[in-house]
Amino acid sequence: MDTHTHLEDLSNEIFFEIFDYLHALDIFTAFASLNKRILSILQSIRFHIMILNSHYDREINFLSSHLTFHAHQVISLKCYDTIHDRSAIISLLFNRHHFVNLQSCIFMLDNSSTELENVIKQVESLNRLVSFFIIQPDYKKINEKDKCDITRTILMNKSSSLRSIKLHYDYDYLDISTYTSNASNLISFELLISGLPNKVSVYSILPILRVCHRIRYLHVIIKHEMLVQNSNLNVSLQEPCINENDLPISLQVTSFDLSIFAKCSIRSIAYILRCMPNLIHFKFLHETRTVTPSFADDLVNGYTWQHMFEMHTPFLSKFDFHISIEKTCPKLDLDMVVNSFEYFVKKYPKWYMIIDRWATDVKDSLNSVQSNDNDDSQQCVTSLPHIIHLPNVNQIYFEPYINVGQGKDFQFILQACPNVIDLQMTPTDLVLSKFIDNRSLFSIFKQIKILKAVMRCDYVPSNFLSKLVQRFPSLTDIELQVYSFDDCIYAIDILLSHLKNLSYLKIYYIKDSGVDHPCSRNYIIDKRRQAFGFNIIDEHKINIIKNKESVEIRLS
């Protein structure tokens, strides 16, 4: 009796379920030429398109040839505009096809020369669109006309189905004050407001609230762009005259995420919070290094925040606070800061405050920084338990700051967090002798399970790898950056041969090699079994991904 189940034995419902987990290109590649039954099923399913920057032109043409008959079935589209051997992919797709039933659309605009006129016209007609995202990398710029047209098209969209928008490109939104009120059902909005200091400020949020008055979840990023020739000037900002009796009151906003990379004042933040009387969750990120002394004092004064919340957001139940500033003399009094935020520690369970404090003058001599290094680090660690229960900390990320990495900072912090298992730092800091050879940290190194040391133009030298596996014998996941592809292969050999619990590794390299290496499944199996025995690895779970900048290996 034949008990084998064939693909053709599966019911249509199972095929529908399977196809809903696959992307259109995979479906067309694997199933489009099988038989009439499968072709019939393909006429009835929903398609999800994902075009990554790793795809090739031949794949896009193959996909497009099938979309000629199936474009109306596409409900989600995520597309990079530039692939390996072609650009302007978004315009190409929308010129060839009409995605009339599109519900989710994500554009990754990494090509500044793309013209989006036809794309914008088609998006304007999509009456089933639920979410629309545009993401522009920092190093690319969309042309100004397209940014203006995209913004107007999306924010003035009258479709009742549109719920979520993300506009992540450099734009000042000055023209939004000319829009009429949007009658859509938009409930989630994330946008980047970027421009010169005399055009963009926290007050730029006010026109947004006037137009999109049904929003519940708002995430705004404020960023100042400085002209290159004036990048070293200290720009003084004049706050606009605000009519306190004409503020847009957004009663439905319950979650507000504000990220500031620009000069601002506590007064401007208070005005925005006044517009959200029913706010429940407020997340505040401040990453502007240079601030005026008075604003720095207000920003880290818990009593100021307490008064502002009690006055304007009586229903606030969750407040996330992260701030980075530069403040010259007098030095920040950590005791004062901690004491002023005592109200929040008591009111909000598991509430954290993070303040990054480092040297403010790069020209300071190294000796003067070192002389205060231990005192400052110990003061920070002594104050931390008032804010956070350090035994609960299991993940630490040491950011790559100038004048940091002398070893003592790392020692004090790691010793204060006895249960940390996930560590991330720069390659330079990792190999620092004062850190890696510090005997008081050896026991902590041995409990680390996840380690990441990756940073552009920085790398772990190959002669350090033997010490690495000796110091961190319990690693299960590791990401490193080395110099060359040859160093990458050497690192893989060392890690596979010495870390018994290793489950995942990804090794980045800066310089490629003309000589390829057969980093195959059999090669990995042999390395692991030579070191740890036959049963150390399940060969069916091994997955290898290699490209021109990294080798990624998953062992389980």
Coordinates of C-alpha atoms in Angstrom, one line a residue:
M1 CA 0.0 0.0 0.0
D2 CA 1.3 3.4 -1.0
T3 CA 1.3 5.5 2.2
H4 CA 3.3 8.4 0.9
T5 CA 1.6 11.9 0.7
H6 CA 2.3 13.8 -2.5
L7 CA 2.1 17.5 -3.1
E8 CA -1.0 17.1 -5.2
D9 CA -2.8 15.4 -2.3
L10 CA -2.9 18.6 -0.3
S11 CA -6.2 20.4 -0.1
N12 CA -6.6 23.9 -1.7
E13 CA -7.0 25.3 1.8
I14 CA -3.5 24.1 2.8
F15 CA -2.1 25.6 -0.3
F16 CA -3.8 28.9 0.5
E17 CA -2.2 28.8 4.0
I18 CA 1.3 27.9 2.7
F19 CA 1.2 30.6 0.0
D20 CA 0.3 33.3 2.5
Y21 CA 3.7 32.8 4.2
L22 CA 5.7 33.1 1.0
H23 CA 6.7 36.1 -1.1
A24 CA 5.4 36.4 -4.7
L25 CA 8.8 35.8 -6.3
D26 CA 9.3 32.5 -4.4
I27 CA 5.8 31.4 -5.3
F28 CA 6.2 32.1 -9.0
T29 CA 9.6 30.5 -9.1
A30 CA 8.6 27.3 -7.4
F31 CA 5.0 26.8 -8.4
A32 CA 4.0 28.8 -11.5
S33 CA 4.9 26.0 -14.0
L34 CA 3.7 22.9 -12.1
N35 CA 0.2 22.1 -13.4
K36 CA -3.2 23.6 -14.1
R37 CA -4.5 23.0 -10.6
I38 CA -1.7 25.1 -9.1
L39 CA -2.2 27.8 -11.7
S40 CA -5.9 27.9 -10.8
I41 CA -5.0 28.3 -7.1
L42 CA -2.6 31.1 -7.9
Q43 CA -5.5 33.0 -9.5
S44 CA -7.3 33.1 -6.1
I45 CA -4.6 33.8 -3.5
R46 CA -3.2 37.1 -2.0
F47 CA 0.4 38.0 -2.9
H48 CA 3.1 39.7 -0.8
I49 CA 6.0 41.2 -2.7
M50 CA 9.4 41.8 -1.1
I51 CA 12.2 43.2 -3.3
L52 CA 15.5 43.5 -1.4
N53 CA 18.7 45.3 -2.4
S54 CA 20.2 41.9 -2.8
H55 CA 18.0 40.9 -5.8
Y56 CA 19.0 41.0 -9.4
D57 CA 17.4 42.5 -12.5
R58 CA 16.6 39.1 -14.0
E59 CA 14.6 38.3 -10.9
I60 CA 12.6 41.6 -11.1
N61 CA 11.8 40.9 -14.8
F62 CA 10.7 37.4 -14.0
L63 CA 8.5 38.7 -11.2
S64 CA 7.1 41.5 -13.4
S65 CA 6.2 39.0 -16.1
H66 CA 3.9 37.1 -13.7
L67 CA 2.5 40.3 -12.2
T68 CA 1.0 41.1 -15.5
F69 CA -1.7 38.6 -14.6
H70 CA -1.7 38.9 -10.8
A71 CA -1.0 42.6 -9.9
H72 CA -4.6 43.0 -8.7
Q73 CA -4.0 40.2 -6.1
V74 CA -1.0 42.0 -4.5
I75 CA -1.9 43.2 -1.0
S76 CA 1.6 44.1 0.4
L77 CA 4.7 45.5 -1.2
K78 CA 8.1 46.2 0.4
C79 CA 10.6 47.4 -2.2
Y80 CA 14.1 48.8 -2.2
D81 CA 14.6 51.2 -5.0
T82 CA 18.1 50.0 -5.9
I83 CA 19.1 46.4 -6.4
H84 CA 22.4 44.8 -7.4
D85 CA 22.4 45.8 -11.0
R86 CA 19.5 48.2 -11.4
S87 CA 17.9 51.3 -9.8
A88 CA 14.5 53.0 -9.9
I89 CA 12.7 49.7 -9.2
I90 CA 9.8 51.4 -7.5
S91 CA 9.0 53.5 -10.6
L92 CA 9.5 50.5 -12.9
L93 CA 6.9 48.4 -11.0
F94 CA 4.3 51.2 -10.8
N95 CA 4.8 52.1 -14.5
R96 CA 4.1 48.5 -15.5
H97 CA 1.4 47.4 -13.0
H98 CA -1.6 48.8 -11.1
F99 CA -1.8 47.4 -7.6
V100 CA -5.4 48.3 -7.1
N101 CA -5.9 46.2 -3.9
L102 CA -2.7 47.2 -2.2
Q103 CA -3.1 47.3 1.6
S104 CA 0.5 47.7 2.9
C105 CA 3.2 49.6 1.1
I106 CA 6.9 50.2 2.2
F107 CA 9.3 52.1 0.0
M108 CA 13.1 52.1 0.7
L109 CA 14.2 55.1 -1.3
D110 CA 17.9 54.7 -1.6
N111 CA 18.1 56.3 -5.1
S112 CA 18.0 60.1 -5.2
S113 CA 17.4 60.3 -8.9
T114 CA 14.2 58.3 -8.9
E115 CA 11.1 60.2 -10.2
L116 CA 8.0 59.3 -8.3
E117 CA 5.3 61.2 -10.1
N118 CA 3.5 58.1 -11.5
V119 CA 3.9 56.3 -8.2
I120 CA 2.3 59.2 -6.3
K121 CA -0.6 59.3 -8.7
Q122 CA -1.3 55.6 -8.2
V123 CA -0.9 55.8 -4.5
E124 CA -3.5 58.6 -4.4
S125 CA -6.1 56.2 -6.0
L126 CA -5.5 53.3 -3.6
N127 CA -8.7 53.1 -1.6
R128 CA -7.8 50.0 0.4
L129 CA -4.4 51.1 1.6
V130 CA -4.0 50.5 5.4
S131 CA -0.3 51.4 6.0
F132 CA 2.2 53.4 3.9
F133 CA 5.9 53.8 4.8
I134 CA 8.6 55.7 3.1
I135 CA 12.1 55.3 4.5
Q136 CA 15.1 57.3 3.2
P137 CA 18.6 56.4 4.2
D138 CA 20.6 59.2 5.8
Y139 CA 23.1 59.3 2.9
K140 CA 20.4 59.7 0.2
K141 CA 18.1 62.6 -0.6
I142 CA 14.7 62.6 -2.3
N143 CA 14.1 65.6 -4.5
E144 CA 12.1 68.4 -2.9
K145 CA 9.1 68.3 -5.3
D146 CA 8.6 64.6 -4.7
K147 CA 8.8 65.1 -0.9
C148 CA 6.2 67.8 -1.1
D149 CA 3.9 65.8 -3.4
I150 CA 4.2 62.6 -1.3
T151 CA 3.4 64.4 1.9
R152 CA 0.4 66.2 0.5
T153 CA -0.9 63.0 -1.2
I154 CA -0.6 60.9 1.9
L155 CA -1.8 63.4 4.5
M156 CA -4.7 64.6 2.4
N157 CA -5.8 61.0 1.5
K158 CA -9.5 60.6 2.3
S159 CA -9.5 56.8 2.3
S160 CA -11.3 55.5 5.4
S161 CA -9.0 52.4 5.4
L162 CA -5.7 54.3 5.9
R163 CA -4.5 53.7 9.5
S164 CA -0.7 54.0 9.7
I165 CA 1.8 56.3 8.0
K166 CA 5.6 56.5 8.4
L167 CA 7.4 59.3 6.5
H168 CA 11.1 59.0 7.2
Y169 CA 12.8 61.5 4.9
D170 CA 14.4 64.9 5.5
Y171 CA 11.6 67.4 5.2
D172 CA 10.5 70.6 7.1
Y173 CA 6.7 70.3 6.6
L174 CA 6.4 74.1 6.3
D175 CA 3.6 73.8 3.8
I176 CA 1.5 71.5 6.0
S177 CA -0.2 74.6 7.6
T178 CA -1.9 75.2 4.2
Y179 CA -3.6 71.7 4.3
T180 CA -7.3 71.4 5.2
S181 CA -8.1 69.1 8.1
N182 CA -7.7 65.4 7.2
A183 CA -11.0 63.4 7.6
S184 CA -9.3 60.0 7.4
N185 CA -9.1 57.4 10.2
L186 CA -5.3 57.7 10.6
I187 CA -4.3 56.5 14.1
S188 CA -0.6 55.9 13.9
F189 CA 1.9 58.5 12.4
E190 CA 5.7 58.5 12.5
L191 CA 7.6 61.3 10.7
L192 CA 11.0 62.9 10.6
I193 CA 10.9 66.7 10.7
S194 CA 14.3 68.0 9.4
G195 CA 15.6 71.4 8.3
L196 CA 17.6 74.4 9.2
P197 CA 17.3 75.7 12.8
N198 CA 15.4 78.8 11.7
K199 CA 12.7 76.7 10.0
V200 CA 12.4 73.5 12.2
S201 CA 11.7 73.2 15.9
V202 CA 9.6 71.3 18.4
Y203 CA 6.8 73.7 17.5
S204 CA 6.7 72.1 14.0
I205 CA 4.6 69.4 15.6
L206 CA 1.7 71.8 16.1
P207 CA 0.5 72.0 12.4
I208 CA 0.7 68.2 12.3
L209 CA -1.8 67.9 15.2
R210 CA -4.1 70.4 13.4
V211 CA -4.2 68.3 10.2
C212 CA -4.2 64.8 11.7
H213 CA -6.6 65.2 14.6
R214 CA -7.5 61.5 15.0
I215 CA -4.1 60.2 15.8
R216 CA -3.6 57.9 18.8
Y217 CA 0.1 57.0 18.4
L218 CA 2.5 59.7 17.3
H219 CA 6.3 59.4 16.9
V220 CA 8.1 62.5 15.8
I221 CA 11.9 62.9 15.2
I222 CA 13.2 66.5 15.2
K223 CA 16.5 67.0 13.5
H224 CA 18.4 70.2 12.6
E225 CA 20.4 70.3 9.4
M226 CA 23.4 72.7 9.5
L227 CA 25.0 74.1 6.4
V228 CA 28.5 72.8 6.0
Q229 CA 30.1 76.3 5.9
N230 CA 28.3 77.2 9.1
S231 CA 28.6 73.9 10.9
N232 CA 30.8 75.3 13.6
L233 CA 28.6 78.3 14.4
N234 CA 26.6 78.5 17.6
V235 CA 23.1 79.2 16.3
S236 CA 20.8 81.0 18.7
L237 CA 17.1 80.0 18.3
Q238 CA 14.3 82.4 18.6
E239 CA 11.1 80.7 19.9
P240 CA 8.0 81.6 17.8
C241 CA 5.1 83.5 19.4
I242 CA 2.6 80.9 20.4
N243 CA -1.1 81.7 21.0
E244 CA -1.8 79.7 24.1
N245 CA -5.6 80.0 23.4
D246 CA -5.3 78.5 20.0
L247 CA -3.3 75.3 20.6
P248 CA -4.5 72.2 18.7
I249 CA -5.9 69.8 21.3
S250 CA -5.6 66.2 20.3
L251 CA -7.8 64.3 22.7
Q252 CA -7.2 60.9 21.1
V253 CA -3.4 60.9 21.4
T254 CA -2.5 58.3 24.0
S255 CA 1.1 57.5 23.0
F256 CA 3.8 60.1 22.1
D257 CA 7.4 59.3 21.1
L258 CA 9.5 62.4 20.8
S259 CA 13.1 62.1 19.6
I260 CA 15.1 65.4 19.5
F261 CA 18.3 65.9 17.6
A262 CA 18.0 69.7 17.7
K263 CA 18.2 72.6 20.1
C264 CA 15.0 73.1 22.0
S265 CA 13.7 74.3 25.4
I266 CA 11.7 72.6 28.1
R267 CA 9.0 75.3 27.4
S268 CA 8.5 74.0 23.9
I269 CA 8.0 70.5 25.1
A270 CA 5.5 71.7 27.6
Y271 CA 3.5 73.4 24.9
I272 CA 3.3 70.1 22.9
L273 CA 2.2 68.1 26.0
R274 CA -0.5 70.6 26.6
C275 CA -2.1 69.5 23.3
M276 CA -2.3 65.9 24.5
P277 CA -4.3 65.9 27.8
N278 CA -5.2 62.2 27.6
L279 CA -1.6 61.0 27.0
I280 CA -0.8 57.7 28.7
H281 CA 2.7 56.8 27.4
F282 CA 5.4 59.4 26.7
K283 CA 8.8 58.4 25.4
F284 CA 11.5 61.1 25.3
L285 CA 14.9 60.8 23.6
H286 CA 17.3 63.7 23.6
E287 CA 20.5 63.3 21.6
T288 CA 21.8 66.9 21.1
R289 CA 25.2 67.2 22.6
T290 CA 25.4 71.0 22.8
V291 CA 22.7 72.7 24.8
T292 CA 22.5 76.0 26.7
P293 CA 23.3 75.7 30.4
S294 CA 19.8 76.7 31.5
F295 CA 18.1 74.1 29.3
A296 CA 20.5 71.4 30.5
D297 CA 19.6 72.2 34.1
D298 CA 15.9 72.0 33.3
L299 CA 16.2 68.9 31.2
V300 CA 17.7 66.8 34.1
N301 CA 15.6 68.4 36.8
G302 CA 12.9 65.9 37.8
Y303 CA 10.9 68.5 39.6
T304 CA 10.4 70.4 36.3
W305 CA 9.2 67.3 34.6
Q306 CA 6.9 66.4 37.5
H307 CA 5.3 69.8 37.4
M308 CA 4.8 69.6 33.6
F309 CA 3.2 66.2 33.8
E310 CA 0.9 67.1 36.7
M311 CA -0.2 70.2 34.9
H312 CA -0.8 68.8 31.3
T313 CA -0.9 65.0 31.3
P314 CA -2.8 63.8 34.4
F315 CA -3.4 60.3 32.9
L316 CA 0.3 59.6 32.1
S317 CA 1.2 56.1 33.4
K318 CA 4.4 55.3 31.5
F319 CA 7.3 57.7 30.9
D320 CA 10.5 56.6 29.1
F321 CA 13.4 59.0 29.4
H322 CA 16.8 59.0 27.6
I323 CA 19.0 62.0 27.3
S324 CA 22.5 62.8 26.2
I325 CA 23.9 66.3 26.7
E326 CA 27.2 68.2 27.0
K327 CA 27.5 70.4 29.9
T328 CA 30.6 72.4 30.9
C329 CA 31.2 73.7 34.4
P330 CA 29.8 73.3 36.9
K331 CA 29.8 69.5 36.6
L332 CA 26.5 67.7 36.8
D333 CA 25.5 66.9 40.3
L334 CA 24.3 63.3 40.0
D335 CA 22.9 63.3 43.6
M336 CA 20.7 66.3 42.7
V337 CA 19.5 64.6 39.5
V338 CA 18.7 61.3 41.2
N339 CA 16.9 63.0 44.1
S340 CA 14.8 65.2 41.8
F341 CA 13.5 62.2 40.0
E342 CA 12.6 60.3 43.1
Y343 CA 8.9 61.0 42.4
F344 CA 9.0 59.0 39.2
V345 CA 10.9 56.1 40.8
K346 CA 8.1 55.7 43.3
K347 CA 5.2 56.3 40.9
Y348 CA 6.2 54.3 37.9
P349 CA 7.2 50.6 38.5
K350 CA 10.5 49.6 36.9
W351 CA 11.1 53.2 35.8
Y352 CA 14.6 54.0 34.4
M353 CA 16.5 57.2 33.7
I354 CA 19.7 57.1 31.7
I355 CA 22.1 60.0 31.6
D356 CA 25.3 59.8 29.4
R357 CA 28.0 62.0 30.8
W358 CA 31.5 62.2 29.2
A359 CA 34.2 64.7 28.7
T360 CA 33.0 67.8 26.9
D361 CA 36.2 69.1 25.5
V362 CA 38.2 67.0 23.1
K363 CA 41.2 69.2 23.6
D364 CA 41.5 68.3 27.3
S365 CA 44.7 66.6 28.1
L366 CA 44.5 62.8 28.6
N367 CA 46.0 63.1 32.1
S368 CA 43.2 65.4 33.3
V369 CA 40.6 63.0 31.9
Q370 CA 42.3 60.0 33.6
S371 CA 42.7 61.8 36.9
N372 CA 38.9 62.1 37.2
D373 CA 38.0 58.9 35.5
N374 CA 37.7 56.6 38.5
D375 CA 35.8 59.2 40.6
D376 CA 33.3 59.9 37.9
S377 CA 32.7 56.3 37.0
Q378 CA 32.3 55.2 40.6
Q379 CA 30.0 58.2 41.2
C380 CA 27.8 57.1 38.3
V381 CA 27.7 53.4 39.5
T382 CA 27.0 54.5 43.1
S383 CA 24.0 56.6 41.9
L384 CA 22.6 53.9 39.5
P385 CA 21.1 51.6 42.2
H386 CA 18.8 54.5 43.1
I387 CA 17.3 54.4 39.6
I388 CA 17.6 50.8 38.4
H389 CA 17.9 47.4 40.1
L390 CA 21.3 46.4 38.7
P391 CA 21.0 42.6 39.2
N392 CA 18.2 42.7 36.6
V393 CA 20.5 44.1 34.0
N394 CA 21.5 41.3 31.5
Q395 CA 22.5 43.4 28.5
I396 CA 25.1 46.2 28.3
Y397 CA 26.1 48.3 25.3
F398 CA 29.2 50.5 25.6
E399 CA 28.9 53.3 23.0
P400 CA 32.0 54.4 21.2
Y401 CA 32.7 57.9 22.7
I402 CA 35.9 59.9 22.6
N403 CA 38.0 59.8 25.7
V404 CA 36.1 56.7 26.9
G405 CA 37.5 53.2 27.0
Q406 CA 40.3 53.6 29.5
G407 CA 39.2 50.3 31.2
K408 CA 38.0 51.6 34.6
D409 CA 34.6 52.6 33.3
F410 CA 34.0 49.1 31.9
Q411 CA 35.2 47.5 35.1
F412 CA 33.0 49.5 37.5
I413 CA 29.9 49.0 35.4
L414 CA 30.4 45.3 34.7
Q415 CA 31.1 44.6 38.4
A416 CA 28.0 46.4 39.4
C417 CA 25.8 44.2 37.0
P418 CA 26.5 40.6 38.1
N419 CA 24.0 39.0 35.8
V420 CA 25.0 40.5 32.5
I421 CA 25.2 37.9 29.6
D422 CA 24.9 40.2 26.6
L423 CA 27.8 42.6 25.8
Q424 CA 28.3 45.0 22.9
M425 CA 31.3 47.3 22.5
T426 CA 33.7 48.5 19.8
P427 CA 36.6 46.2 18.6
T428 CA 39.1 48.8 19.9
D429 CA 37.6 48.7 23.4
L430 CA 37.3 44.9 23.4
V431 CA 41.0 44.4 22.8
L432 CA 42.1 47.1 25.2
S433 CA 44.6 45.5 27.6
K434 CA 43.1 47.3 30.7
F435 CA 39.8 45.6 29.9
I436 CA 40.5 42.2 28.5
D437 CA 43.4 41.4 30.9
N438 CA 41.7 42.8 34.0
R439 CA 41.6 39.7 36.3
S440 CA 38.7 41.1 38.3
L441 CA 36.5 40.8 35.2
F442 CA 37.5 37.2 34.2
S443 CA 34.6 35.6 36.1
I444 CA 32.2 38.0 34.4
F445 CA 33.7 37.3 30.9
K446 CA 33.1 33.5 31.5
Q447 CA 29.3 34.1 31.9
I448 CA 28.9 36.2 28.8
K449 CA 26.8 34.3 26.2
I450 CA 26.3 37.0 23.5
L451 CA 29.1 39.3 22.3
K452 CA 29.1 41.9 19.5
A453 CA 32.1 43.9 18.5
V454 CA 31.4 45.5 15.1
M455 CA 32.1 49.1 14.0
R456 CA 32.9 50.7 10.7
C457 CA 36.6 51.0 10.0
D458 CA 37.4 49.2 13.2
Y459 CA 38.3 45.5 13.6
V460 CA 39.5 42.8 15.9
P461 CA 43.1 41.8 15.0
S462 CA 43.5 38.1 14.2
N463 CA 46.2 37.6 16.9
F464 CA 43.6 38.5 19.5
L465 CA 41.2 35.6 18.7
S466 CA 42.9 32.9 20.8
K467 CA 42.7 35.2 23.8
L468 CA 39.0 35.9 23.0
V469 CA 37.9 32.3 23.2
Q470 CA 39.9 31.8 26.3
R471 CA 38.3 34.8 28.1
F472 CA 34.7 34.1 26.8
P473 CA 34.3 30.3 26.8
S474 CA 30.5 30.3 27.2
L475 CA 29.6 32.3 24.1
T476 CA 26.6 31.1 22.1
D477 CA 26.2 34.1 19.8
I478 CA 29.0 36.2 18.5
E479 CA 29.5 39.0 15.9
L480 CA 32.9 40.4 15.1
Q481 CA 34.6 42.6 12.5
V482 CA 38.0 41.6 11.3
Y483 CA 40.2 43.2 8.6
S484 CA 40.3 40.8 5.7
F485 CA 38.5 37.8 4.3
D486 CA 41.5 35.6 5.3
D487 CA 41.2 36.8 8.8
C488 CA 37.4 36.0 8.6
I489 CA 38.1 32.4 7.8
Y490 CA 40.8 32.2 10.5
A491 CA 38.3 33.6 13.0
I492 CA 35.7 31.0 12.0
D493 CA 38.2 28.2 12.5
I494 CA 39.1 29.4 16.0
L495 CA 35.5 30.0 17.1
L496 CA 34.3 26.6 15.7
S497 CA 37.1 24.8 17.3
H498 CA 37.0 26.3 20.8
L499 CA 33.5 27.4 21.7
K500 CA 31.5 24.3 22.5
N501 CA 28.2 26.1 23.1
L502 CA 28.4 28.2 19.9
S503 CA 25.1 28.5 18.0
Y504 CA 25.5 31.6 15.8
L505 CA 28.4 33.6 14.4
K506 CA 28.7 36.4 12.0
I507 CA 32.1 37.7 11.0
Y508 CA 32.3 41.0 9.0
Y509 CA 35.4 41.9 7.1
I510 CA 36.7 45.1 5.5
K511 CA 39.0 43.8 2.7
D512 CA 37.8 41.1 0.4
S513 CA 40.1 38.5 -1.1
G514 CA 40.6 37.2 -4.6
V515 CA 40.8 33.7 -3.3
D516 CA 37.5 32.1 -2.4
H517 CA 37.2 29.6 0.5
P518 CA 35.0 26.6 0.6
C519 CA 33.2 27.5 3.8
S520 CA 30.7 24.7 3.2
R521 CA 28.4 22.7 5.4
N522 CA 30.8 19.8 5.4
Y523 CA 33.7 22.0 6.3
I524 CA 31.8 23.3 9.4
I525 CA 30.7 19.8 10.4
D526 CA 34.2 18.5 10.2
K527 CA 35.6 21.4 12.3
R528 CA 33.0 20.9 15.0
R529 CA 33.3 17.1 15.2
Q530 CA 37.1 17.2 15.2
A531 CA 37.0 19.5 18.3
F532 CA 34.0 18.2 20.3
G533 CA 33.0 14.8 19.0
F534 CA 30.4 13.3 16.6
N535 CA 27.2 14.4 18.4
I536 CA 28.1 18.0 18.8
I537 CA 26.2 19.2 15.7
D538 CA 23.0 18.5 13.8
E539 CA 24.0 18.9 10.2
H540 CA 20.4 19.5 9.0
K541 CA 20.2 22.8 11.1
I542 CA 23.3 24.4 9.6
N543 CA 22.7 27.5 7.5
I544 CA 25.4 29.6 5.8
I545 CA 25.1 33.0 4.2
K546 CA 28.2 34.6 2.6
N547 CA 28.4 37.9 0.8
K548 CA 31.1 40.5 0.0
E549 CA 31.2 41.9 3.5
S550 CA 30.4 39.0 5.9
V551 CA 30.0 35.3 6.6
E552 CA 27.1 34.3 8.7
I553 CA 26.7 30.8 10.1
R554 CA 23.8 29.4 12.1
L555 CA 24.6 26.1 13.8
S556 CA 21.3 25.3 15.5

